[in-house]
mmCIF file of C-alpha atoms in Angstrom:
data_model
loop_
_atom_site.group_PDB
_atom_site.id
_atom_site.type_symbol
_atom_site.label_atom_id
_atom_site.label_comp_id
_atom_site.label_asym_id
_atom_site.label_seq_id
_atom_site.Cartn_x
_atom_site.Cartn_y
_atom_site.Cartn_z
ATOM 1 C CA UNK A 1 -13.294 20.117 -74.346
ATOM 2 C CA UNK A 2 -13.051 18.969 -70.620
ATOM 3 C CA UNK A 3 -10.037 18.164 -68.772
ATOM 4 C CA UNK A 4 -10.054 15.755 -65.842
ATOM 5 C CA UNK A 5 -8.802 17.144 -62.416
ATOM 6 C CA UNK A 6 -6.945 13.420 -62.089
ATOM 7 C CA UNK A 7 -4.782 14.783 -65.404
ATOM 8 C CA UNK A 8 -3.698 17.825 -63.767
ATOM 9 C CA UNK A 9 -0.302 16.655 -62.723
ATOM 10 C CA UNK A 10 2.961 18.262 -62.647
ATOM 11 C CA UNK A 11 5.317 18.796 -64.545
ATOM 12 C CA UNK A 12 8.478 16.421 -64.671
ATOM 13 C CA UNK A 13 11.057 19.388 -63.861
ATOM 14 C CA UNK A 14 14.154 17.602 -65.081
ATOM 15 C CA UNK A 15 12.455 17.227 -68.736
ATOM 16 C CA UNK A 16 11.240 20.944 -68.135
ATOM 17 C CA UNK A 17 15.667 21.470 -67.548
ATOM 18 C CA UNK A 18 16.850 19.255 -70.095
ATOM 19 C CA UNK A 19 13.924 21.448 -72.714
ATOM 20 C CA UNK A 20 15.777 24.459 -71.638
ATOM 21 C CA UNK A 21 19.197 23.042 -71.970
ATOM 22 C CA UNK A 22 18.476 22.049 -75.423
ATOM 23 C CA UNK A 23 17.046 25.440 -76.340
ATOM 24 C CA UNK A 24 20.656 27.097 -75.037
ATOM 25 C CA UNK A 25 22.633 24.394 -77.073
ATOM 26 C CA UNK A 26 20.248 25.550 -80.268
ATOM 27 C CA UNK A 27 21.518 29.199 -80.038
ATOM 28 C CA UNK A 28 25.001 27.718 -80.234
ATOM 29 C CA UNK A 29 25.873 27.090 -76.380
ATOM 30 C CA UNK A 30 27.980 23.963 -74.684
ATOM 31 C CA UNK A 31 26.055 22.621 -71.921
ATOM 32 C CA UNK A 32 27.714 20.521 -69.645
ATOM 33 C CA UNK A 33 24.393 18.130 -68.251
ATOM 34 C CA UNK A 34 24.320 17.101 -65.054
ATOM 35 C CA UNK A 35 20.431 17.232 -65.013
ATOM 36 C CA UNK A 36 19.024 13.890 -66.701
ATOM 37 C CA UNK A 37 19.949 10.456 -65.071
ATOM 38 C CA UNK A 38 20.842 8.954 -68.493
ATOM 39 C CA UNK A 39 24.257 7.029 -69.156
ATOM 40 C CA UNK A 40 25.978 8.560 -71.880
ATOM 41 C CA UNK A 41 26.715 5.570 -73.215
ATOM 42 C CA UNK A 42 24.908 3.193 -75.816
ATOM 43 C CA UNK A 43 23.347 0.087 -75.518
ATOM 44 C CA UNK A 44 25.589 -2.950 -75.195
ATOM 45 C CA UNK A 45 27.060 -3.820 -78.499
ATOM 46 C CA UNK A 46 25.777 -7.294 -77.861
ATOM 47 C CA UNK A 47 22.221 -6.016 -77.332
ATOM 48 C CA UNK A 48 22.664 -3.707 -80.949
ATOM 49 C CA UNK A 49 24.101 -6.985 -82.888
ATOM 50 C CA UNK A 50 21.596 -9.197 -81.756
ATOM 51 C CA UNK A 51 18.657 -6.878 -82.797
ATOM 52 C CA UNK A 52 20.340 -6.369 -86.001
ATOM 53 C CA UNK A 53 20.129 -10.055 -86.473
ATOM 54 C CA UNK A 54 16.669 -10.564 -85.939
ATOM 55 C CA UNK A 55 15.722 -7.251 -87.971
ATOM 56 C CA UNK A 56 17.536 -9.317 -90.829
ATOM 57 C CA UNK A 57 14.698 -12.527 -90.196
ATOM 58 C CA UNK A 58 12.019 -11.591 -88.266
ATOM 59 C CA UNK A 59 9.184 -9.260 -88.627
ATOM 60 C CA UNK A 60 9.452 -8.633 -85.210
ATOM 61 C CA UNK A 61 5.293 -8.665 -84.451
ATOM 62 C CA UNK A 62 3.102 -8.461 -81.337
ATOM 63 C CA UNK A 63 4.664 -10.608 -78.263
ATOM 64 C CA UNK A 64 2.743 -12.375 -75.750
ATOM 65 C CA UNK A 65 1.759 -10.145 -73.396
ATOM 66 C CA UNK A 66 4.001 -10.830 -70.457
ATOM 67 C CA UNK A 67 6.826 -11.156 -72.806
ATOM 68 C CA UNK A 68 9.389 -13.139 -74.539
ATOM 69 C CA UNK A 69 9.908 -16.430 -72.475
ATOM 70 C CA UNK A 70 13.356 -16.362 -73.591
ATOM 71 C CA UNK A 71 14.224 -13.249 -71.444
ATOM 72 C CA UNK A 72 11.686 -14.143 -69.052
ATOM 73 C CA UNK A 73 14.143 -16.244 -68.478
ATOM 74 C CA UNK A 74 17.003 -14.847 -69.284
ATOM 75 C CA UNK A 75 15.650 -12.116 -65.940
ATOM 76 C CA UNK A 76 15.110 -14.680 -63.855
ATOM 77 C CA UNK A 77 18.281 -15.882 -64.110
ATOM 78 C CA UNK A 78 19.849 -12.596 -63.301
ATOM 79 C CA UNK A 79 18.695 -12.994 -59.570
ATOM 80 C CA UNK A 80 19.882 -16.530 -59.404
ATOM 81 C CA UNK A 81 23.707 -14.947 -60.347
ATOM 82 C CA UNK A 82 23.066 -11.550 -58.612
ATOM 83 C CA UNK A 83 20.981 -12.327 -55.748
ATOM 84 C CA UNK A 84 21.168 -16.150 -55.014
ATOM 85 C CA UNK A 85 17.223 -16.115 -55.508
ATOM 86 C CA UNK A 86 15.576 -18.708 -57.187
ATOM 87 C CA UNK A 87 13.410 -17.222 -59.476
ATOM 88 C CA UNK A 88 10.147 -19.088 -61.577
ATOM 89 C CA UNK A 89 10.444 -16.930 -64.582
ATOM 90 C CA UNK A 90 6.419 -17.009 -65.086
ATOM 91 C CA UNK A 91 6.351 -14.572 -62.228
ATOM 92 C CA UNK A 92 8.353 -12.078 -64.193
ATOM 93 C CA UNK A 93 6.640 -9.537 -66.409
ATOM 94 C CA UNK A 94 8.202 -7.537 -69.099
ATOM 95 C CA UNK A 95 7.299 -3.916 -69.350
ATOM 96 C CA UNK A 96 7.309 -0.736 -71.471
ATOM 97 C CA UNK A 97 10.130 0.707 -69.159
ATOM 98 C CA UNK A 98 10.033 0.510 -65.365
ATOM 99 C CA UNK A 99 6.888 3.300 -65.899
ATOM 100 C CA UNK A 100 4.392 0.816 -67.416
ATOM 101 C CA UNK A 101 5.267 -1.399 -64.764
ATOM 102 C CA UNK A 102 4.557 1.397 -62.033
ATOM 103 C CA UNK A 103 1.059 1.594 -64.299
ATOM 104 C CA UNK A 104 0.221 -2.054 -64.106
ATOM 105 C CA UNK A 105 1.658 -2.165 -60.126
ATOM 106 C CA UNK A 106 -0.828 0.530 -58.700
ATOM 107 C CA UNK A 107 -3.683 -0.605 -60.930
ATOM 108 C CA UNK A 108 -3.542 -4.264 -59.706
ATOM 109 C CA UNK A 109 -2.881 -2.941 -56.385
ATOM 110 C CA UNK A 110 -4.983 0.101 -55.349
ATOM 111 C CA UNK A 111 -8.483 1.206 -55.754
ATOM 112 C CA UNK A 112 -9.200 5.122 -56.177
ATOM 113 C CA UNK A 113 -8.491 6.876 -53.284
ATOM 114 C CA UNK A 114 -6.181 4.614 -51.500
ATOM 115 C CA UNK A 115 -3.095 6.030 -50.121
ATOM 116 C CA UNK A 116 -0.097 4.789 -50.817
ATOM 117 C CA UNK A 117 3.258 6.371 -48.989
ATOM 118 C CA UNK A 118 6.845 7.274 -50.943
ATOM 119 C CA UNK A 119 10.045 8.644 -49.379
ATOM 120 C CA UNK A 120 10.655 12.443 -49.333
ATOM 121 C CA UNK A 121 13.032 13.277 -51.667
ATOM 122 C CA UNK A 122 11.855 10.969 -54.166
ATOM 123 C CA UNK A 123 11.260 10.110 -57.546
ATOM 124 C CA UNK A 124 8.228 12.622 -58.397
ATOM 125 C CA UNK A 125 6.618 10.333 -61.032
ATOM 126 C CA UNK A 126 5.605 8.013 -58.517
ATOM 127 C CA UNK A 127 3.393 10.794 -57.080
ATOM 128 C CA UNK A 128 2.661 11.977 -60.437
ATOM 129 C CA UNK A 129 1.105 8.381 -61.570
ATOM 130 C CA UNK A 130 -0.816 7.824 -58.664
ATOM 131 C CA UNK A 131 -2.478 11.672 -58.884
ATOM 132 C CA UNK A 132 -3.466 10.198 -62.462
ATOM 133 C CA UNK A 133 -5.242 6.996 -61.271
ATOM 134 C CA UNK A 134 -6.793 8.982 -58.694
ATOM 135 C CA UNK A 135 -4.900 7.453 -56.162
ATOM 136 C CA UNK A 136 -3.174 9.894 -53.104
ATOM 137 C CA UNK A 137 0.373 10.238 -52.438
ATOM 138 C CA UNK A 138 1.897 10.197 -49.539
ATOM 139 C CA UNK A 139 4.889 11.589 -48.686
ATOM 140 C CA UNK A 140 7.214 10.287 -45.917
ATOM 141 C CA UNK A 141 9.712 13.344 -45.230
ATOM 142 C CA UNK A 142 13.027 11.459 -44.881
ATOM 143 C CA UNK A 143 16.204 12.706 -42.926
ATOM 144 C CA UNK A 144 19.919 12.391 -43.602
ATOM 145 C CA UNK A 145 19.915 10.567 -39.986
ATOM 146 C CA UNK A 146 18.712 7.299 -41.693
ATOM 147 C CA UNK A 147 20.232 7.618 -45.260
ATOM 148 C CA UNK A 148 16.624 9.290 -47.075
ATOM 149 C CA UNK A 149 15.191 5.922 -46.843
ATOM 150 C CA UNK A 150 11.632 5.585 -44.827
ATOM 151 C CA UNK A 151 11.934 3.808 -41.551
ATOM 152 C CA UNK A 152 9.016 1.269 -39.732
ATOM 153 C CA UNK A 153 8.170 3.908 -36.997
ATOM 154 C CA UNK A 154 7.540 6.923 -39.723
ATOM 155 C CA UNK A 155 4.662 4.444 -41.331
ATOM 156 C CA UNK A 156 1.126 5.067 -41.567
ATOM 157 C CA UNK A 157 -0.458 1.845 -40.643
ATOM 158 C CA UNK A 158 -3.476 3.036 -43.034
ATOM 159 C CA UNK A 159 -1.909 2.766 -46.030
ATOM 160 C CA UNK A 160 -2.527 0.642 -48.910
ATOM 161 C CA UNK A 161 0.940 0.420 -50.218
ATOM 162 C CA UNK A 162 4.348 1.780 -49.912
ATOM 163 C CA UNK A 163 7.132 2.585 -52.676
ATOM 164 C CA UNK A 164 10.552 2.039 -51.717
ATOM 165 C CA UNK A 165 13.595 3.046 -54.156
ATOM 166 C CA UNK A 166 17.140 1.243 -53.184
ATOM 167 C CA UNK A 167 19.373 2.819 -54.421
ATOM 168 C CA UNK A 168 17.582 5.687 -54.548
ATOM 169 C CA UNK A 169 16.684 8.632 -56.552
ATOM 170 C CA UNK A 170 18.091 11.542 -55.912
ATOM 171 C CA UNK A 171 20.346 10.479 -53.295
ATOM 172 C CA UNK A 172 21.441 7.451 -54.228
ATOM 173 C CA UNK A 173 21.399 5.902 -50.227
ATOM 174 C CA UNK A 174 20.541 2.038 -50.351
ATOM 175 C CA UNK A 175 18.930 -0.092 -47.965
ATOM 176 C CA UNK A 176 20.668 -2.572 -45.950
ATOM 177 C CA UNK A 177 19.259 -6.232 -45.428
ATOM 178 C CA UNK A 178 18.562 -5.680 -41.694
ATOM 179 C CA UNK A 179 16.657 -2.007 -43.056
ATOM 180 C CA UNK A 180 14.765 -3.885 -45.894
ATOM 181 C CA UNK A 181 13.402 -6.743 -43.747
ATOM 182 C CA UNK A 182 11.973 -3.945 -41.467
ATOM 183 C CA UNK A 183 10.264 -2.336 -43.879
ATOM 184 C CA UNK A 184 8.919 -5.261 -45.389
ATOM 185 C CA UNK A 185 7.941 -6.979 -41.868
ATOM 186 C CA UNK A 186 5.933 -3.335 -41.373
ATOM 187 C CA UNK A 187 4.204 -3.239 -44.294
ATOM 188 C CA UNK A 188 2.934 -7.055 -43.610
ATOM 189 C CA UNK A 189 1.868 -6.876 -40.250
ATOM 190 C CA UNK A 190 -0.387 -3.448 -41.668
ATOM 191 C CA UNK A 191 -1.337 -5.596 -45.031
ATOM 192 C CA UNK A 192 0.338 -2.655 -46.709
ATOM 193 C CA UNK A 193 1.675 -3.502 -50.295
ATOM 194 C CA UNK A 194 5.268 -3.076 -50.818
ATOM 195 C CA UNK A 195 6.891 -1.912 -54.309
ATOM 196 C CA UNK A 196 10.736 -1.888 -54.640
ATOM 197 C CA UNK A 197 12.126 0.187 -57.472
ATOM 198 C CA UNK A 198 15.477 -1.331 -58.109
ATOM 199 C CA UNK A 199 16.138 0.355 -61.191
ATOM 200 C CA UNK A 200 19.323 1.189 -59.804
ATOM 201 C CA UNK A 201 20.759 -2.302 -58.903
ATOM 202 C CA UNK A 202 23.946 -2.894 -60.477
ATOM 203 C CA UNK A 203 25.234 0.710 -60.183
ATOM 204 C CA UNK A 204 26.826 0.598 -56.621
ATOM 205 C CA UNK A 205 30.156 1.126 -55.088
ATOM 206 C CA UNK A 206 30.913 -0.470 -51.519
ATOM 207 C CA UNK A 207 28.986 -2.984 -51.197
ATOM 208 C CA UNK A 208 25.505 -4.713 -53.076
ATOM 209 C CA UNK A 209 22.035 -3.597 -52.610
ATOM 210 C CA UNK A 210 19.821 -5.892 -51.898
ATOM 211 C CA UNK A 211 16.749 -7.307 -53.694
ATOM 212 C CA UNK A 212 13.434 -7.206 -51.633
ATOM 213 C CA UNK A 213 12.823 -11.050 -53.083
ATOM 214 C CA UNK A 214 15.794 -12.129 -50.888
ATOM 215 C CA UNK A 215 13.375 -11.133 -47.775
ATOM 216 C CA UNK A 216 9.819 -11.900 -49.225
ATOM 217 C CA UNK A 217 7.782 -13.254 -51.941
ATOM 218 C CA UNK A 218 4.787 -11.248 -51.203
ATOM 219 C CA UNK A 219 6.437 -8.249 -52.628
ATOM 220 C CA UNK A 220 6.251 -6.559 -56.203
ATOM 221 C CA UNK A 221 9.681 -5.464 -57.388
ATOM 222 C CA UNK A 222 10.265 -3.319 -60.357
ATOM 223 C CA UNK A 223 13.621 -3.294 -62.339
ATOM 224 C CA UNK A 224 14.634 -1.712 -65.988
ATOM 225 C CA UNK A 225 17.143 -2.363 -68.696
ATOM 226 C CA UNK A 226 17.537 1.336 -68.570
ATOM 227 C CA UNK A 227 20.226 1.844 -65.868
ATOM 228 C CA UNK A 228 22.745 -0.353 -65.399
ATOM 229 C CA UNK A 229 22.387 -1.566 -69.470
ATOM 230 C CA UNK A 230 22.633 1.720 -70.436
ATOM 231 C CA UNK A 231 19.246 1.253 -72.652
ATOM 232 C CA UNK A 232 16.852 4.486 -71.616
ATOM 233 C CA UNK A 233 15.474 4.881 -75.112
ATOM 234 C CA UNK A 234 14.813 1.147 -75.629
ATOM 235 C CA UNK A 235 12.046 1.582 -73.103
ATOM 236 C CA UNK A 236 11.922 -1.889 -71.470
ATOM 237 C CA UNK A 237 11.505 -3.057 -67.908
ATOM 238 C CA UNK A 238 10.619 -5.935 -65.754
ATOM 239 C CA UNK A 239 8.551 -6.395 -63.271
ATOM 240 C CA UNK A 240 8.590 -9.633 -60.722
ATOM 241 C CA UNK A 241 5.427 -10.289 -58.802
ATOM 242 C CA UNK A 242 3.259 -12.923 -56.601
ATOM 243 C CA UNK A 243 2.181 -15.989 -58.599
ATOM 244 C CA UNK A 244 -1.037 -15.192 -57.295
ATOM 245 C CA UNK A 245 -0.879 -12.181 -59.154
ATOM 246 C CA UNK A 246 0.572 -12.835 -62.523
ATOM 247 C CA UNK A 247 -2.972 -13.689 -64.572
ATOM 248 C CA UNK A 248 -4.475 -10.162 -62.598
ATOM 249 C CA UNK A 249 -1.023 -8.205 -64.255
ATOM 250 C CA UNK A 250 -1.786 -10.555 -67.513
ATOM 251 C CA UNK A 251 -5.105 -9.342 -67.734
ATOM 252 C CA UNK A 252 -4.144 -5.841 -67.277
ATOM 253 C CA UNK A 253 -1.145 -5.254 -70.009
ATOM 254 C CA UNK A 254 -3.236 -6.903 -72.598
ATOM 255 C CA UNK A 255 -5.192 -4.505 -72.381
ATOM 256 C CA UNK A 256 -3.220 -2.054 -71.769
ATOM 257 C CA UNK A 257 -0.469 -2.631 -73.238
ATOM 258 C CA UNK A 258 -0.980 -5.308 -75.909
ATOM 259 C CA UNK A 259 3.104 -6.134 -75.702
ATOM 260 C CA UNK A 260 5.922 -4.405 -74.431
ATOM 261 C CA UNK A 261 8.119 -3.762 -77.907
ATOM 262 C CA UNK A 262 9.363 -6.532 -79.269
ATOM 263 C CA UNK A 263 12.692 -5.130 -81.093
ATOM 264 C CA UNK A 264 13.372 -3.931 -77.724
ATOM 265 C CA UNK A 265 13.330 -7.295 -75.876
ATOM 266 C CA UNK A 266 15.586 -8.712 -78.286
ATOM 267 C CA UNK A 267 18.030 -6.024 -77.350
ATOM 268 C CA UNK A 268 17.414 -6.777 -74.182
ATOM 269 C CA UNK A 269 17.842 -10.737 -74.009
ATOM 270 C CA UNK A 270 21.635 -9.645 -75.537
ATOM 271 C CA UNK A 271 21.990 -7.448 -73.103
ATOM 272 C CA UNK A 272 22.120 -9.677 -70.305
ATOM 273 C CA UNK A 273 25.247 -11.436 -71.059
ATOM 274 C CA UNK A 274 26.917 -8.031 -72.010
ATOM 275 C CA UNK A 275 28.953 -8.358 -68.504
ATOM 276 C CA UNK A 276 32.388 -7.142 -69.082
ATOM 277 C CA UNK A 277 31.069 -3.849 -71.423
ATOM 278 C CA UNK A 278 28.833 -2.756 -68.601
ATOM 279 C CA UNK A 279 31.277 -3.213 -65.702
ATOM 280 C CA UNK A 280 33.389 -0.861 -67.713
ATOM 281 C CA UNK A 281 30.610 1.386 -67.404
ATOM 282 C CA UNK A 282 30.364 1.386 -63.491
ATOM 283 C CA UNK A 283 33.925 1.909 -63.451
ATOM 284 C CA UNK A 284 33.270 5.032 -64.937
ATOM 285 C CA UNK A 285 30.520 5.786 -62.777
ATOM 286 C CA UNK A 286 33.078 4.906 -60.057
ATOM 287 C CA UNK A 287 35.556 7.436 -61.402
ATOM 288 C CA UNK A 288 32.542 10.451 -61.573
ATOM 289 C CA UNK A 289 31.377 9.695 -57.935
ATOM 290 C CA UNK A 290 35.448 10.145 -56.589
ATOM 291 C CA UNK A 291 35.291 13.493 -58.560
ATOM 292 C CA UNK A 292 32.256 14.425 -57.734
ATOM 293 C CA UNK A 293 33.411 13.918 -53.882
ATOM 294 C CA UNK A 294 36.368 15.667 -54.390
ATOM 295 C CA UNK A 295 35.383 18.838 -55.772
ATOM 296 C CA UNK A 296 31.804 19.734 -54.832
ATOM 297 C CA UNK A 297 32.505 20.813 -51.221
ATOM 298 C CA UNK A 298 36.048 23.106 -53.147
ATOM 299 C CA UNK A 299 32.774 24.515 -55.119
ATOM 300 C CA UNK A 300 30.516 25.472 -51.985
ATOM 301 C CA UNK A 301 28.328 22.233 -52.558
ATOM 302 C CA UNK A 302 29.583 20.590 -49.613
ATOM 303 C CA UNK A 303 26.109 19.432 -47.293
ATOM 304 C CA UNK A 304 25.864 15.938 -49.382
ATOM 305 C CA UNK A 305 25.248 12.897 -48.425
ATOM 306 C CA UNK A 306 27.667 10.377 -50.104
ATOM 307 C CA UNK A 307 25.865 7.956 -52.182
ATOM 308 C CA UNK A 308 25.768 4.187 -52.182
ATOM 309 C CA UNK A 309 24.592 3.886 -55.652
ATOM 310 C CA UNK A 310 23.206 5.190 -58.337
ATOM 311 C CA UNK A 311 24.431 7.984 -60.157
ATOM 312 C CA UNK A 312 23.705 11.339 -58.102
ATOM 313 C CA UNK A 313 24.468 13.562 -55.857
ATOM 314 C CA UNK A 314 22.011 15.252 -53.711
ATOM 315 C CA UNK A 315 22.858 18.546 -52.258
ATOM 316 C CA UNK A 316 21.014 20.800 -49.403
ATOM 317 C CA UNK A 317 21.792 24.354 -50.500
ATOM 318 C CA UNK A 318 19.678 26.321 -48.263
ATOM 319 C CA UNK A 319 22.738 27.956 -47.067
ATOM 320 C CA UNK A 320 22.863 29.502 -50.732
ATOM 321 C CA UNK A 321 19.399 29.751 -52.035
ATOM 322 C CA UNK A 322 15.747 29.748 -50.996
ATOM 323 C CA UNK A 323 14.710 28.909 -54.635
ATOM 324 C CA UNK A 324 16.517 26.439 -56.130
ATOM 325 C CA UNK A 325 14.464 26.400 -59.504
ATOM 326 C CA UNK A 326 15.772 29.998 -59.991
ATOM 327 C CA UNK A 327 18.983 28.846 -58.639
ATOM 328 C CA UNK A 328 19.226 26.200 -60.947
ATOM 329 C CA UNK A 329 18.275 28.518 -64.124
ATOM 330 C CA UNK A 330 21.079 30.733 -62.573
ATOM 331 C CA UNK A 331 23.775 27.953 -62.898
ATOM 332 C CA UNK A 332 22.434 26.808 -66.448
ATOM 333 C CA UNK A 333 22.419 30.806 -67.756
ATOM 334 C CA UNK A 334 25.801 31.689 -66.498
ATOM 335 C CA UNK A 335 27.701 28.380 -65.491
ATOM 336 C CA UNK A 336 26.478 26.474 -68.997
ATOM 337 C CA UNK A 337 25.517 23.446 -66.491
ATOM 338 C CA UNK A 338 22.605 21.970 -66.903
ATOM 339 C CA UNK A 339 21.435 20.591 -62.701
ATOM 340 C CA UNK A 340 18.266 19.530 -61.649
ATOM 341 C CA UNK A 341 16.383 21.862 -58.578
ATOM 342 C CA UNK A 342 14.955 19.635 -55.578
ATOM 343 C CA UNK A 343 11.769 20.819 -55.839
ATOM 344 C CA UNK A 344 11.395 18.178 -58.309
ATOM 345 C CA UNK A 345 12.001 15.431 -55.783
ATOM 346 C CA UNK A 346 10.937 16.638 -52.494
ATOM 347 C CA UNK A 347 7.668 19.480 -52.717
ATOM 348 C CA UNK A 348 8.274 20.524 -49.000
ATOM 349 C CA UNK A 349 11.652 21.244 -48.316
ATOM 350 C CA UNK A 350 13.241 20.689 -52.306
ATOM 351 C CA UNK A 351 13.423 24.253 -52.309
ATOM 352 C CA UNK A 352 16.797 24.347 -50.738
ATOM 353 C CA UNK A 353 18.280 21.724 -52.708
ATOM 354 C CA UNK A 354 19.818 20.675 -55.927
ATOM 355 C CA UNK A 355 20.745 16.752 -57.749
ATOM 356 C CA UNK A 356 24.282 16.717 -59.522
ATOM 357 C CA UNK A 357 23.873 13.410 -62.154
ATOM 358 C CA UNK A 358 27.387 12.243 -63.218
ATOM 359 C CA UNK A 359 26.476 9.190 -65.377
ATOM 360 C CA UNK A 360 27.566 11.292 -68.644
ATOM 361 C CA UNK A 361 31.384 10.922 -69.480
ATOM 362 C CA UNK A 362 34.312 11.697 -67.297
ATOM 363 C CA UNK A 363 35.484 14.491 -69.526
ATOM 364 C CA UNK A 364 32.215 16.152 -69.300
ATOM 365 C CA UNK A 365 32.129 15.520 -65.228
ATOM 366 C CA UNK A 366 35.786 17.234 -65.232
ATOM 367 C CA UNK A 367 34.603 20.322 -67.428
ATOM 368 C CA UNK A 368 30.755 20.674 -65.162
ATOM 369 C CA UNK A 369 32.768 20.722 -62.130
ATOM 370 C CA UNK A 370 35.416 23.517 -63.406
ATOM 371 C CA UNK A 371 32.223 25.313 -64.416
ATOM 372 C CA UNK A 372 30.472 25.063 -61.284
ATOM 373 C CA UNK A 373 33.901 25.863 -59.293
ATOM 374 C CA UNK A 374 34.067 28.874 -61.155
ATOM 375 C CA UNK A 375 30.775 30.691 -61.181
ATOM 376 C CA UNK A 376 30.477 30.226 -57.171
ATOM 377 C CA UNK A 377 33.761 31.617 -57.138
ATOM 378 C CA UNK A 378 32.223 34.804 -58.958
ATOM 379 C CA UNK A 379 28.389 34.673 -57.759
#
């Protein structure tokens, strides 16, 4: 049977990690993961109640295709109390997890072949799903100088469209206002499409990131329940876009799509008033990133930039490897630390770099860092 060159992606390394990790575990190990930027904590108990309610009456069928109104709603109003942005809830779209919403964002957006830029180091799906809709990547090799976040002047006035991730992954630098409006003013003046992944909002520490709607409306911005709700599994997302755009997106999940999953948007729509729960999960978060801090650099990771949100820590260790997918098998095999290598995020120059996650528990950030502490001591 044929195979399409479009499908010949890579791999996700971090799943490729957290495979091996598992198979370790199997043979009876304790692996401390650092790898996979999942909470390690459940779903709201709000979000679990309310599901188990409407399990209890409701057959819980197909949903219109851009979602329940209800948390249409419910979204919107999360940018009025987070943002100060007045939101019309028929621009928001609810989504299998922030990646169907990448899926329905570069299909409404690009035509084959159009290229469409994304920060080096960066989230490799993004350059992943646009290699499968035949689209080109882009990539926009970032420095430390300006926080890993593309600036106006590094901009390709050709392209179609540019992804920008605030707080970002792996580094977890955010954009300022004054940074944000720049970008955005570029990408007009070029008629370049802008897409802000702000899957991170609500998981910063000095200060709030801002929301590319506070700038512009001619903007897509994608968002998930995964982060910051602690909901990965539950696979639901939002996207907000252009009301000139919401009957092209319509068309597009129908078909696509059909619904995003309706037991999952009633988890969801409880989720959102699950405040005080989830603010006891940043504080943890909080607690990891002072730890992390701390005791990297007494462990030999000590070229980091210190992030603004998120959960991660992304650290250049040329100085210690030129491989850092063997380095990071190394670390799993002897350390029983599961990290992710950079190659995953950043083709070029990911080589000499690793990402430390610390959104599991404390106790398990404590124990990783001992481990690592102790096996540099030794290597």
């Amino acid at each position: 049977m044929r195979i399409s060159e479009r499908s010949r992606v890579d791999p996700f390394i971090v799943m490729d990690v957290m495979e091996a990790a598992r198979r370790a575990e199997a043979q009876g190990r304790h692996i401390v993961h650092m790898e996979v930027g999942q909470p390690g904590t459940p779903a709201p108990q709000a979000a679990r109640d309310g599901l188990a309610r409407a399990m209890a009456s409701d057959p819980l069928g197909y949903t219109v295709a851009l979602g329940l109104p209800e948390l249409r709603a419910g979204i919107a109003d999360l940018y009025r109390r987070w943002y100060g942005v007045d939101l019309d809830p028929a621009r928001v779209v609810v989504t299998a997890g922030s990646s169907a919403a990448f899926l329905l964002a570069f299909t409404a957006l690009f035509d084959a072949g159009d290229r469409v830029g994304l920060g080096l180091p960066g989230y490799p799906s993004y350059r992943q799903i646009l290699k499968a809709l035949s689209l080109v990547a882009v990539g926009i090799e970032t420095q430390a100088a300006d926080r890993f976040q593309p600036v106006p002047h590094t901009l390709d006035p050709s392209l179609a469209g540019l992804i920008v991730a605030s707080p970002s992954n792996p580094t977890g630098t955010m954009l300022n206002r004054a940074s944000m409006r720049a970008l955005i003013d570029a990408c007009h003046a070029n008629r370049t499409a802008f897409i802000s992944d702000e899957i991170y909002h609500g998981i910063h520490y000095d200060g709030g990131a801002v929301s590319a709607l506070e700038v512009s409306d001619d903007v897509y911005v994608i968002n998930s329940f995964s982060k910051y709700f602690s909901m990965t599994g539950w696979r639901i997302g939002w996207m907000v876009v252009p009301e000139d755009h919401i009957r092209t997106i319509e068309r597009l999940a129908q078909n696509m799509f059909i619904c995003p999953p309706h037991a999952s948007q009633i988890a969801a729509l409880h989720a959102l008033g699950a405040d005080d729960e989830l603010d006891g999960n940043l504080a943890v978060y909080a607690r990891n990133r002072a730890l992390m801090l701390d005791r990297l650099p007494g462990a030999g990771f000590d070229r980091i930039a210190p992030p603004d949100g998120a959960f991660y820590i992304y650290a250049d260790v040329s100085h210690l490897t030129e491989n850092s997918v063997n380095f990071a098998s190394e670390i799993l095999e002897k350390a029983g630390v599961a990290v992710t290598p950079g190659v995953d995020f950043d083709p070029g120059r990911g080589a000499g770099s690793l990402r430390f996650s610390y959104a599991r528990a404390t106790e398990d950030i404590e124990e990783g860092l001992a481990r690592l502490r102790d096996f540099m001591a030794a290597r």
